[in-house]
Amino acid sequence: MGRHSRRASPLDVDDLLAEILLCLPTLPTSLPCASLVCARWRRLVTDPIFLRRFRACHWEPVGVFHTIFQSGREHLSFSFISDPPPGSILHDRFSVPARCQDAGGGDDVYTWNVRGCRHGRVLLINMPCYDRKVHQFLVWNPLACE
Amino acid sequence: MEVDKGKGEAEETRKVAEADRDTVTLKSSDGKLFEVSKEAAARLSTVLAGMIAGGSIDDNGTDLKQIGSEALENVVDYCNKHANSIPSAALISSSISFNTAPFKEPEEWERKFVDRLSHDALFDLVEAANFLGMERLLDVTCHKISEMMKGKSPDQIREVFNIKNDYTKEELEEIRQELAWAFYDD
């Protein structure tokens, strides 16, 4: 693809650039990559209104939750459905322990359960195994690993 | 009196004939004339639909000073191809429901339509579609430009679209660290 040179382009108009960037695929690297192009692109793709529209345009699920066993421990993990480009992101990168043990390494004392997803965030509830009372809530953004 | 009456009738007949015409004539910024199906123009462009409904269509060519002849030719071509590609039952649906339909991936003929365009022609068509309020054509052309970014690094995107990197090295590094979750560390 050759270098593009002309006096004006739709990319110079915020509204049109937003329409173009809304069409980017839902790969986890799409918007981070766009935000590294220049400050104006970053401002656009981090705008909450743009992000709401982006989610509305791409309603397909981006990943699934599942439990995995790692080092003998059960983890609640998130995997992308779409294949990330090689070398850009790790599969099964985001996870939290599904079960926690007490300090003595005895039986599991509580478990994390997924209770719902909204706006790209997941609500997890930590329930002790012995009395099933809710102890902790965790709002998790698996894409940002927060 | 009879002559006047005759003229009046002729005028009336001409007006009816204009209203009955199934095409509209559009004039590009460089003065070229293009005919397009009135039905397709009204269905695909909110601006042309408004002009047709408001009676501001000029029989000798409605001036579209913001659109060059190459872009207008592509707009008209798109309208004609779109009219031919839609089954007659779909034509019954109103332009409102068409314009508020959720985004669908471009169809095969729409992909071919934009694939043959040069960069400049594609960019001009985006601007023409935006000016004429042609939501579907805007979606299809914007989708094509976004595909040109797919799989490219920020450097490659800047190169293809001739964008100036206005970040300092430090800013770029800071943002990279902020977004490290999406990329492998170099």
mmCIF file of C-alpha atoms in Angstrom:
data_model
loop_
_atom_site.group_PDB
_atom_site.id
_atom_site.type_symbol
_atom_site.label_atom_id
_atom_site.label_comp_id
_atom_site.label_asym_id
_atom_site.label_seq_id
_atom_site.Cartn_x
_atom_site.Cartn_y
_atom_site.Cartn_z
ATOM 1 C CA MET A 1 0.000 0.000 0.000
ATOM 2 C CA GLY A 2 1.544 3.258 -1.063
ATOM 3 C CA ARG A 3 1.967 6.357 0.985
ATOM 4 C CA HIS A 4 -1.163 8.410 0.902
ATOM 5 C CA SER A 5 -0.716 12.076 0.057
ATOM 6 C CA ARG A 6 -3.520 14.542 -0.523
ATOM 7 C CA ARG A 7 -4.483 17.860 0.914
ATOM 8 C CA ALA A 8 -7.517 16.692 2.931
ATOM 9 C CA SER A 9 -8.808 13.348 4.039
ATOM 10 C CA PRO A 10 -11.770 11.993 6.002
ATOM 11 C CA LEU A 11 -9.236 11.004 8.646
ATOM 12 C CA ASP A 12 -8.814 14.719 9.408
ATOM 13 C CA VAL A 13 -12.473 15.016 10.430
ATOM 14 C CA ASP A 14 -13.165 13.691 13.933
ATOM 15 C CA ASP A 15 -16.665 12.409 13.133
ATOM 16 C CA LEU A 16 -15.499 10.502 10.055
ATOM 17 C CA LEU A 17 -12.390 9.161 11.782
ATOM 18 C CA ALA A 18 -14.636 7.888 14.590
ATOM 19 C CA GLU A 19 -16.860 6.111 12.035
ATOM 20 C CA ILE A 20 -13.766 4.450 10.544
ATOM 21 C CA LEU A 21 -12.288 3.413 13.888
ATOM 22 C CA LEU A 22 -15.671 2.000 14.966
ATOM 23 C CA CYS A 23 -15.249 -0.561 12.170
ATOM 24 C CA LEU A 24 -11.970 -1.903 13.582
ATOM 25 C CA PRO A 25 -12.165 -5.559 14.567
ATOM 26 C CA THR A 26 -12.677 -6.526 18.206
ATOM 27 C CA LEU A 27 -9.141 -7.818 18.616
ATOM 28 C CA PRO A 28 -7.784 -6.725 22.007
ATOM 29 C CA THR A 29 -4.969 -4.882 20.220
ATOM 30 C CA SER A 30 -7.172 -2.843 17.817
ATOM 31 C CA LEU A 31 -7.877 0.206 19.966
ATOM 32 C CA PRO A 32 -4.513 0.219 21.826
ATOM 33 C CA CYS A 33 -2.791 0.183 18.425
ATOM 34 C CA ALA A 34 -4.967 3.079 17.175
ATOM 35 C CA SER A 35 -4.215 5.100 20.294
ATOM 36 C CA LEU A 36 -0.473 4.832 19.595
ATOM 37 C CA VAL A 37 -0.841 6.449 16.149
ATOM 38 C CA CYS A 38 -1.148 10.039 17.388
ATOM 39 C CA ALA A 39 -2.641 12.110 20.206
ATOM 40 C CA ARG A 40 -5.851 12.897 18.303
ATOM 41 C CA TRP A 41 -6.560 9.213 17.629
ATOM 42 C CA ARG A 42 -5.883 8.416 21.286
ATOM 43 C CA ARG A 43 -8.310 11.121 22.411
ATOM 44 C CA LEU A 44 -10.987 9.663 20.112
ATOM 45 C CA VAL A 45 -10.630 5.998 21.037
ATOM 46 C CA THR A 46 -10.527 6.693 24.769
ATOM 47 C CA ASP A 47 -13.650 8.850 24.675
ATOM 48 C CA PRO A 48 -16.414 7.139 26.720
ATOM 49 C CA ILE A 49 -19.034 7.885 24.038
ATOM 50 C CA PHE A 50 -16.837 6.284 21.374
ATOM 51 C CA LEU A 51 -16.252 3.240 23.597
ATOM 52 C CA ARG A 52 -19.989 2.851 24.194
ATOM 53 C CA ARG A 53 -20.609 2.975 20.431
ATOM 54 C CA PHE A 54 -17.737 0.542 19.790
ATOM 55 C CA ARG A 55 -19.267 -1.964 22.201
ATOM 56 C CA ALA A 56 -22.695 -1.477 20.621
ATOM 57 C CA CYS A 57 -21.273 -2.070 17.116
ATOM 58 C CA HIS A 58 -19.416 -5.196 18.199
ATOM 59 C CA TRP A 59 -21.861 -7.024 20.363
ATOM 60 C CA GLU A 60 -20.272 -10.406 19.729
ATOM 61 C CA PRO A 61 -18.634 -11.966 22.796
ATOM 62 C CA VAL A 62 -14.881 -11.392 22.808
ATOM 63 C CA GLY A 63 -14.045 -14.237 25.135
ATOM 64 C CA VAL A 64 -15.197 -16.899 27.545
ATOM 65 C CA PHE A 65 -14.695 -17.626 31.224
ATOM 66 C CA HIS A 66 -13.587 -21.040 32.254
ATOM 67 C CA THR A 67 -11.761 -22.718 35.089
ATOM 68 C CA ILE A 68 -8.268 -24.052 34.661
ATOM 69 C CA PHE A 69 -5.934 -25.933 36.931
ATOM 70 C CA GLN A 70 -2.517 -24.409 37.430
ATOM 71 C CA SER A 71 0.056 -25.684 39.888
ATOM 72 C CA GLY A 72 -2.590 -27.816 41.497
ATOM 73 C CA ARG A 73 -4.870 -24.785 42.069
ATOM 74 C CA GLU A 74 -8.122 -24.004 40.346
ATOM 75 C CA HIS A 75 -8.204 -20.606 38.576
ATOM 76 C CA LEU A 76 -11.047 -18.724 37.010
ATOM 77 C CA SER A 77 -9.675 -17.653 33.648
ATOM 78 C CA PHE A 78 -10.640 -15.549 30.634
ATOM 79 C CA SER A 79 -9.756 -16.497 27.058
ATOM 80 C CA PHE A 80 -10.287 -14.584 23.829
ATOM 81 C CA ILE A 81 -12.512 -16.248 21.248
ATOM 82 C CA SER A 82 -10.944 -14.427 18.321
ATOM 83 C CA ASP A 83 -7.373 -15.379 17.614
ATOM 84 C CA PRO A 84 -5.053 -12.559 18.590
ATOM 85 C CA PRO A 85 -2.267 -11.850 16.101
ATOM 86 C CA PRO A 86 0.812 -13.915 16.908
ATOM 87 C CA GLY A 87 3.144 -12.244 19.334
ATOM 88 C CA SER A 88 0.693 -9.648 20.505
ATOM 89 C CA ILE A 89 -1.223 -11.134 23.396
ATOM 90 C CA LEU A 90 -1.220 -14.202 25.554
ATOM 91 C CA HIS A 91 -4.059 -16.635 25.755
ATOM 92 C CA ASP A 92 -5.330 -17.399 29.236
ATOM 93 C CA ARG A 93 -3.437 -14.409 30.453
ATOM 94 C CA PHE A 94 -6.049 -13.093 32.832
ATOM 95 C CA SER A 95 -7.067 -15.172 35.747
ATOM 96 C CA VAL A 96 -7.964 -15.056 39.426
ATOM 97 C CA PRO A 97 -7.889 -17.964 41.858
ATOM 98 C CA ALA A 98 -11.265 -19.677 41.759
ATOM 99 C CA ARG A 99 -10.659 -21.145 45.184
ATOM 100 C CA CYS A 100 -8.587 -19.901 48.068
ATOM 101 C CA GLN A 101 -7.245 -21.840 50.969
ATOM 102 C CA ASP A 102 -6.595 -20.759 54.496
ATOM 103 C CA ALA A 103 -3.108 -19.833 55.615
ATOM 104 C CA GLY A 104 -2.391 -23.354 56.740
ATOM 105 C CA GLY A 105 -3.040 -24.706 53.242
ATOM 106 C CA GLY A 106 -6.004 -26.690 54.422
ATOM 107 C CA ASP A 107 -9.388 -27.081 52.767
ATOM 108 C CA ASP A 108 -10.791 -24.422 50.487
ATOM 109 C CA VAL A 109 -12.334 -21.660 52.553
ATOM 110 C CA TYR A 110 -14.040 -19.644 49.850
ATOM 111 C CA THR A 111 -14.675 -19.566 46.121
ATOM 112 C CA TRP A 112 -15.056 -16.830 43.502
ATOM 113 C CA ASN A 113 -18.231 -16.978 41.431
ATOM 114 C CA VAL A 114 -19.119 -14.971 38.326
ATOM 115 C CA ARG A 115 -22.423 -13.186 38.922
ATOM 116 C CA GLY A 116 -22.777 -11.001 35.851
ATOM 117 C CA CYS A 117 -21.101 -9.001 33.075
ATOM 118 C CA ARG A 118 -21.774 -5.398 32.084
ATOM 119 C CA HIS A 119 -19.889 -2.812 30.036
ATOM 120 C CA GLY A 120 -16.872 -5.084 29.725
ATOM 121 C CA ARG A 121 -16.625 -5.637 33.485
ATOM 122 C CA VAL A 122 -17.367 -8.746 35.470
ATOM 123 C CA LEU A 123 -18.905 -8.918 38.913
ATOM 124 C CA LEU A 124 -17.388 -11.674 41.030
ATOM 125 C CA ILE A 125 -18.612 -12.703 44.443
ATOM 126 C CA ASN A 126 -16.443 -14.367 46.999
ATOM 127 C CA MET A 127 -18.400 -16.871 49.058
ATOM 128 C CA PRO A 128 -16.985 -18.826 51.977
ATOM 129 C CA CYS A 129 -17.554 -22.543 51.559
ATOM 130 C CA TYR A 130 -18.798 -23.154 55.070
ATOM 131 C CA ASP A 131 -21.752 -20.774 55.398
ATOM 132 C CA ARG A 132 -22.298 -19.424 51.807
ATOM 133 C CA LYS A 133 -22.503 -15.851 53.080
ATOM 134 C CA VAL A 134 -21.104 -13.229 50.706
ATOM 135 C CA HIS A 135 -17.776 -11.903 51.908
ATOM 136 C CA GLN A 136 -16.332 -9.825 49.074
ATOM 137 C CA PHE A 137 -17.349 -8.322 45.753
ATOM 138 C CA LEU A 138 -14.823 -7.869 42.967
ATOM 139 C CA VAL A 139 -15.377 -5.832 39.796
ATOM 140 C CA TRP A 140 -12.929 -7.145 37.237
ATOM 141 C CA ASN A 141 -12.007 -5.738 33.846
ATOM 142 C CA PRO A 142 -10.414 -8.777 32.182
ATOM 143 C CA LEU A 143 -9.273 -6.826 29.090
ATOM 144 C CA ALA A 144 -7.383 -4.247 31.140
ATOM 145 C CA CYS A 145 -6.458 -6.862 33.752
ATOM 146 C CA GLU A 146 -7.752 -4.597 36.532
ATOM 147 C CA MET B 1 -57.662 33.471 -23.297
ATOM 148 C CA GLU B 2 -57.543 30.198 -25.110
ATOM 149 C CA VAL B 3 -53.821 30.597 -25.698
ATOM 150 C CA ASP B 4 -53.250 31.380 -22.000
ATOM 151 C CA LYS B 5 -55.338 28.435 -21.021
ATOM 152 C CA GLY B 6 -53.323 26.277 -23.412
ATOM 153 C CA LYS B 7 -50.065 27.529 -21.918
ATOM 154 C CA GLY B 8 -51.362 26.908 -18.423
ATOM 155 C CA GLU B 9 -52.314 23.381 -19.301
ATOM 156 C CA ALA B 10 -48.927 22.804 -20.899
ATOM 157 C CA GLU B 11 -47.223 24.092 -17.759
ATOM 158 C CA GLU B 12 -49.378 21.833 -15.623
ATOM 159 C CA THR B 13 -48.606 18.862 -17.875
ATOM 160 C CA ARG B 14 -44.868 19.589 -17.651
ATOM 161 C CA LYS B 15 -45.034 19.760 -13.838
ATOM 162 C CA VAL B 16 -46.912 16.474 -13.671
ATOM 163 C CA ALA B 17 -44.397 14.919 -16.061
ATOM 164 C CA GLU B 18 -41.520 16.130 -13.822
ATOM 165 C CA ALA B 19 -43.173 14.760 -10.740
ATOM 166 C CA ASP B 20 -43.711 11.469 -12.548
ATOM 167 C CA ARG B 21 -40.095 11.182 -13.698
ATOM 168 C CA ASP B 22 -38.459 8.214 -12.068
ATOM 169 C CA THR B 23 -34.960 9.678 -12.171
ATOM 170 C CA VAL B 24 -33.285 12.783 -10.799
ATOM 171 C CA THR B 25 -30.364 14.642 -12.393
ATOM 172 C CA LEU B 26 -27.403 15.571 -10.210
ATOM 173 C CA LYS B 27 -24.666 18.010 -11.163
ATOM 174 C CA SER B 28 -21.104 17.611 -9.844
ATOM 175 C CA SER B 29 -18.833 20.478 -8.754
ATOM 176 C CA ASP B 30 -17.170 20.350 -12.183
ATOM 177 C CA GLY B 31 -20.503 20.588 -14.004
ATOM 178 C CA LYS B 32 -21.037 16.964 -15.116
ATOM 179 C CA LEU B 33 -24.585 15.609 -15.076
ATOM 180 C CA PHE B 34 -25.604 12.211 -13.724
ATOM 181 C CA GLU B 35 -29.011 10.552 -13.649
ATOM 182 C CA VAL B 36 -30.028 8.343 -10.787
ATOM 183 C CA SER B 37 -33.185 6.475 -9.914
ATOM 184 C CA LYS B 38 -35.380 8.717 -7.772
ATOM 185 C CA GLU B 39 -36.477 5.791 -5.656
ATOM 186 C CA ALA B 40 -32.907 4.643 -4.944
ATOM 187 C CA ALA B 41 -31.708 8.220 -4.271
ATOM 188 C CA ALA B 42 -34.540 8.831 -1.813
ATOM 189 C CA ARG B 43 -34.044 5.506 -0.086
ATOM 190 C CA LEU B 44 -30.253 5.649 0.231
ATOM 191 C CA SER B 45 -29.642 9.358 0.887
ATOM 192 C CA THR B 46 -31.420 11.323 3.586
ATOM 193 C CA VAL B 47 -30.294 14.592 1.962
ATOM 194 C CA LEU B 48 -31.619 13.685 -1.507
ATOM 195 C CA ALA B 49 -34.816 12.306 0.075
ATOM 196 C CA GLY B 50 -35.334 15.688 1.741
ATOM 197 C CA MET B 51 -34.672 17.569 -1.500
ATOM 198 C CA ILE B 52 -37.064 15.357 -3.465
ATOM 199 C CA ALA B 53 -39.782 15.691 -0.823
ATOM 200 C CA GLY B 54 -39.210 19.445 -0.595
ATOM 201 C CA GLY B 55 -39.366 19.912 -4.371
ATOM 202 C CA SER B 56 -35.868 21.422 -4.536
ATOM 203 C CA ILE B 57 -34.651 19.043 -7.224
ATOM 204 C CA ASP B 58 -33.662 20.924 -10.375
ATOM 205 C CA ASP B 59 -34.708 19.206 -13.577
ATOM 206 C CA ASN B 60 -31.640 20.624 -15.333
ATOM 207 C CA GLY B 61 -29.309 19.152 -12.732
ATOM 208 C CA THR B 62 -29.318 19.658 -8.969
ATOM 209 C CA ASP B 63 -26.061 21.342 -7.989
ATOM 210 C CA LEU B 64 -23.882 19.330 -5.617
ATOM 211 C CA LYS B 65 -20.967 21.733 -5.379
ATOM 212 C CA GLN B 66 -19.146 19.735 -2.709
ATOM 213 C CA ILE B 67 -18.882 16.573 -4.801
ATOM 214 C CA GLY B 68 -16.535 16.049 -7.762
ATOM 215 C CA SER B 69 -17.559 14.111 -10.870
ATOM 216 C CA GLU B 70 -15.590 10.950 -10.012
ATOM 217 C CA ALA B 71 -17.136 10.696 -6.540
ATOM 218 C CA LEU B 72 -20.622 11.512 -7.845
ATOM 219 C CA GLU B 73 -20.273 8.875 -10.546
ATOM 220 C CA ASN B 74 -19.424 6.340 -7.833
ATOM 221 C CA VAL B 75 -22.392 7.495 -5.727
ATOM 222 C CA VAL B 76 -24.746 7.050 -8.687
ATOM 223 C CA ASP B 77 -23.149 3.709 -9.569
ATOM 224 C CA TYR B 78 -23.627 2.547 -5.966
ATOM 225 C CA CYS B 79 -27.298 3.652 -5.967
ATOM 226 C CA ASN B 80 -27.970 1.791 -9.222
ATOM 227 C CA LYS B 81 -26.160 -1.362 -8.091
ATOM 228 C CA HIS B 82 -27.958 -1.206 -4.739
ATOM 229 C CA ALA B 83 -31.335 -0.868 -6.465
ATOM 230 C CA ASN B 84 -30.550 -3.932 -8.580
ATOM 231 C CA SER B 85 -29.247 -6.036 -5.713
ATOM 232 C CA ILE B 86 -32.284 -5.697 -3.447
ATOM 233 C CA PRO B 87 -35.248 -7.992 -3.934
ATOM 234 C CA SER B 88 -38.427 -6.082 -4.735
ATOM 235 C CA ALA B 89 -40.068 -6.985 -1.405
ATOM 236 C CA ALA B 90 -37.280 -5.148 0.450
ATOM 237 C CA LEU B 91 -38.044 -1.960 -1.431
ATOM 238 C CA ILE B 92 -41.302 -1.700 0.456
ATOM 239 C CA SER B 93 -39.462 -1.001 3.703
ATOM 240 C CA SER B 94 -39.129 2.668 4.477
ATOM 241 C CA SER B 95 -35.899 4.631 4.308
ATOM 242 C CA ILE B 96 -36.143 5.204 8.062
ATOM 243 C CA SER B 97 -35.986 1.518 8.872
ATOM 244 C CA PHE B 98 -33.121 1.124 6.392
ATOM 245 C CA ASN B 99 -31.116 3.909 7.934
ATOM 246 C CA THR B 100 -31.564 2.726 11.491
ATOM 247 C CA ALA B 101 -30.767 -0.920 10.774
ATOM 248 C CA PRO B 102 -27.784 -2.262 12.745
ATOM 249 C CA PHE B 103 -24.479 -2.363 10.888
ATOM 250 C CA LYS B 104 -24.090 -5.406 8.707
ATOM 251 C CA GLU B 105 -20.861 -6.597 7.135
ATOM 252 C CA PRO B 106 -20.518 -5.412 3.530
ATOM 253 C CA GLU B 107 -22.045 -7.763 1.016
ATOM 254 C CA GLU B 108 -19.906 -9.342 -1.682
ATOM 255 C CA TRP B 109 -20.857 -6.800 -4.369
ATOM 256 C CA GLU B 110 -20.253 -3.929 -1.938
ATOM 257 C CA ARG B 111 -16.757 -5.269 -1.172
ATOM 258 C CA LYS B 112 -15.984 -5.509 -4.877
ATOM 259 C CA PHE B 113 -17.395 -2.028 -5.386
ATOM 260 C CA VAL B 114 -14.992 -0.414 -2.886
ATOM 261 C CA ASP B 115 -12.042 -2.744 -3.581
ATOM 262 C CA ARG B 116 -11.612 -1.349 -7.092
ATOM 263 C CA LEU B 117 -11.281 2.247 -5.838
ATOM 264 C CA SER B 118 -7.985 4.098 -5.415
ATOM 265 C CA HIS B 119 -7.163 5.715 -2.060
ATOM 266 C CA ASP B 120 -8.236 9.143 -3.245
ATOM 267 C CA ALA B 121 -11.445 7.852 -4.848
ATOM 268 C CA LEU B 122 -12.318 5.954 -1.668
ATOM 269 C CA PHE B 123 -11.659 8.982 0.532
ATOM 270 C CA ASP B 124 -13.705 11.240 -1.771
ATOM 271 C CA LEU B 125 -16.529 8.719 -1.662
ATOM 272 C CA VAL B 126 -16.515 8.720 2.170
ATOM 273 C CA GLU B 127 -16.891 12.497 2.118
ATOM 274 C CA ALA B 128 -19.626 12.357 -0.544
ATOM 275 C CA ALA B 129 -21.537 9.677 1.395
ATOM 276 C CA ASN B 130 -21.256 11.773 4.543
ATOM 277 C CA PHE B 131 -22.411 14.922 2.761
ATOM 278 C CA LEU B 132 -25.404 13.161 1.187
ATOM 279 C CA GLY B 133 -26.381 11.341 4.397
ATOM 280 C CA MET B 134 -25.879 7.899 2.824
ATOM 281 C CA GLU B 135 -25.498 5.808 5.945
ATOM 282 C CA ARG B 136 -24.970 2.447 4.278
ATOM 283 C CA LEU B 137 -22.401 3.733 1.782
ATOM 284 C CA LEU B 138 -20.622 5.502 4.654
ATOM 285 C CA ASP B 139 -20.518 2.224 6.612
ATOM 286 C CA VAL B 140 -19.155 0.294 3.638
ATOM 287 C CA THR B 141 -16.459 2.845 2.760
ATOM 288 C CA CYS B 142 -15.410 3.347 6.400
ATOM 289 C CA HIS B 143 -15.231 -0.421 6.804
ATOM 290 C CA LYS B 144 -12.883 -0.583 3.810
ATOM 291 C CA ILE B 145 -10.575 2.067 5.308
ATOM 292 C CA SER B 146 -10.562 0.262 8.671
ATOM 293 C CA GLU B 147 -9.540 -2.922 6.825
ATOM 294 C CA MET B 148 -6.536 -1.030 5.492
ATOM 295 C CA MET B 149 -5.422 -0.590 9.144
ATOM 296 C CA LYS B 150 -5.952 -4.221 10.110
ATOM 297 C CA GLY B 151 -2.823 -6.064 11.255
ATOM 298 C CA LYS B 152 -0.660 -2.959 10.881
ATOM 299 C CA SER B 153 1.572 -1.431 13.547
ATOM 300 C CA PRO B 154 1.078 2.232 14.551
ATOM 301 C CA ASP B 155 4.157 3.095 12.422
ATOM 302 C CA GLN B 156 2.687 1.361 9.370
ATOM 303 C CA ILE B 157 -0.684 3.081 9.853
ATOM 304 C CA ARG B 158 1.042 6.477 9.979
ATOM 305 C CA GLU B 159 2.964 5.590 6.830
ATOM 306 C CA VAL B 160 -0.107 4.458 4.854
ATOM 307 C CA PHE B 161 -2.281 7.418 5.825
ATOM 308 C CA ASN B 162 0.474 10.019 6.003
ATOM 309 C CA ILE B 163 -0.152 10.868 9.662
ATOM 310 C CA LYS B 164 2.340 12.834 11.709
ATOM 311 C CA ASN B 165 3.504 11.217 14.930
ATOM 312 C CA ASP B 166 3.005 14.012 17.477
ATOM 313 C CA TYR B 167 4.093 11.970 20.497
ATOM 314 C CA THR B 168 7.435 12.506 22.161
ATOM 315 C CA LYS B 169 9.502 9.382 22.831
ATOM 316 C CA GLU B 170 8.648 9.670 26.520
ATOM 317 C CA GLU B 171 4.898 9.969 25.870
ATOM 318 C CA LEU B 172 4.980 6.984 23.532
ATOM 319 C CA GLU B 173 6.808 4.913 26.127
ATOM 320 C CA GLU B 174 4.341 5.962 28.842
ATOM 321 C CA ILE B 175 1.346 4.960 26.703
ATOM 322 C CA ARG B 176 3.014 1.694 25.723
ATOM 323 C CA GLN B 177 3.456 0.861 29.395
ATOM 324 C CA GLU B 178 -0.151 1.780 30.096
ATOM 325 C CA LEU B 179 -1.234 -0.577 27.309
ATOM 326 C CA ALA B 180 1.291 -3.296 28.115
ATOM 327 C CA TRP B 181 -1.552 -5.703 28.858
ATOM 328 C CA ALA B 182 -2.326 -5.823 25.119
ATOM 329 C CA PHE B 183 1.181 -6.354 23.841
ATOM 330 C CA TYR B 184 4.111 -8.560 24.564
ATOM 331 C CA ASP B 185 6.948 -6.664 26.172
ATOM 332 C CA ASP B 186 9.683 -6.011 23.639
#
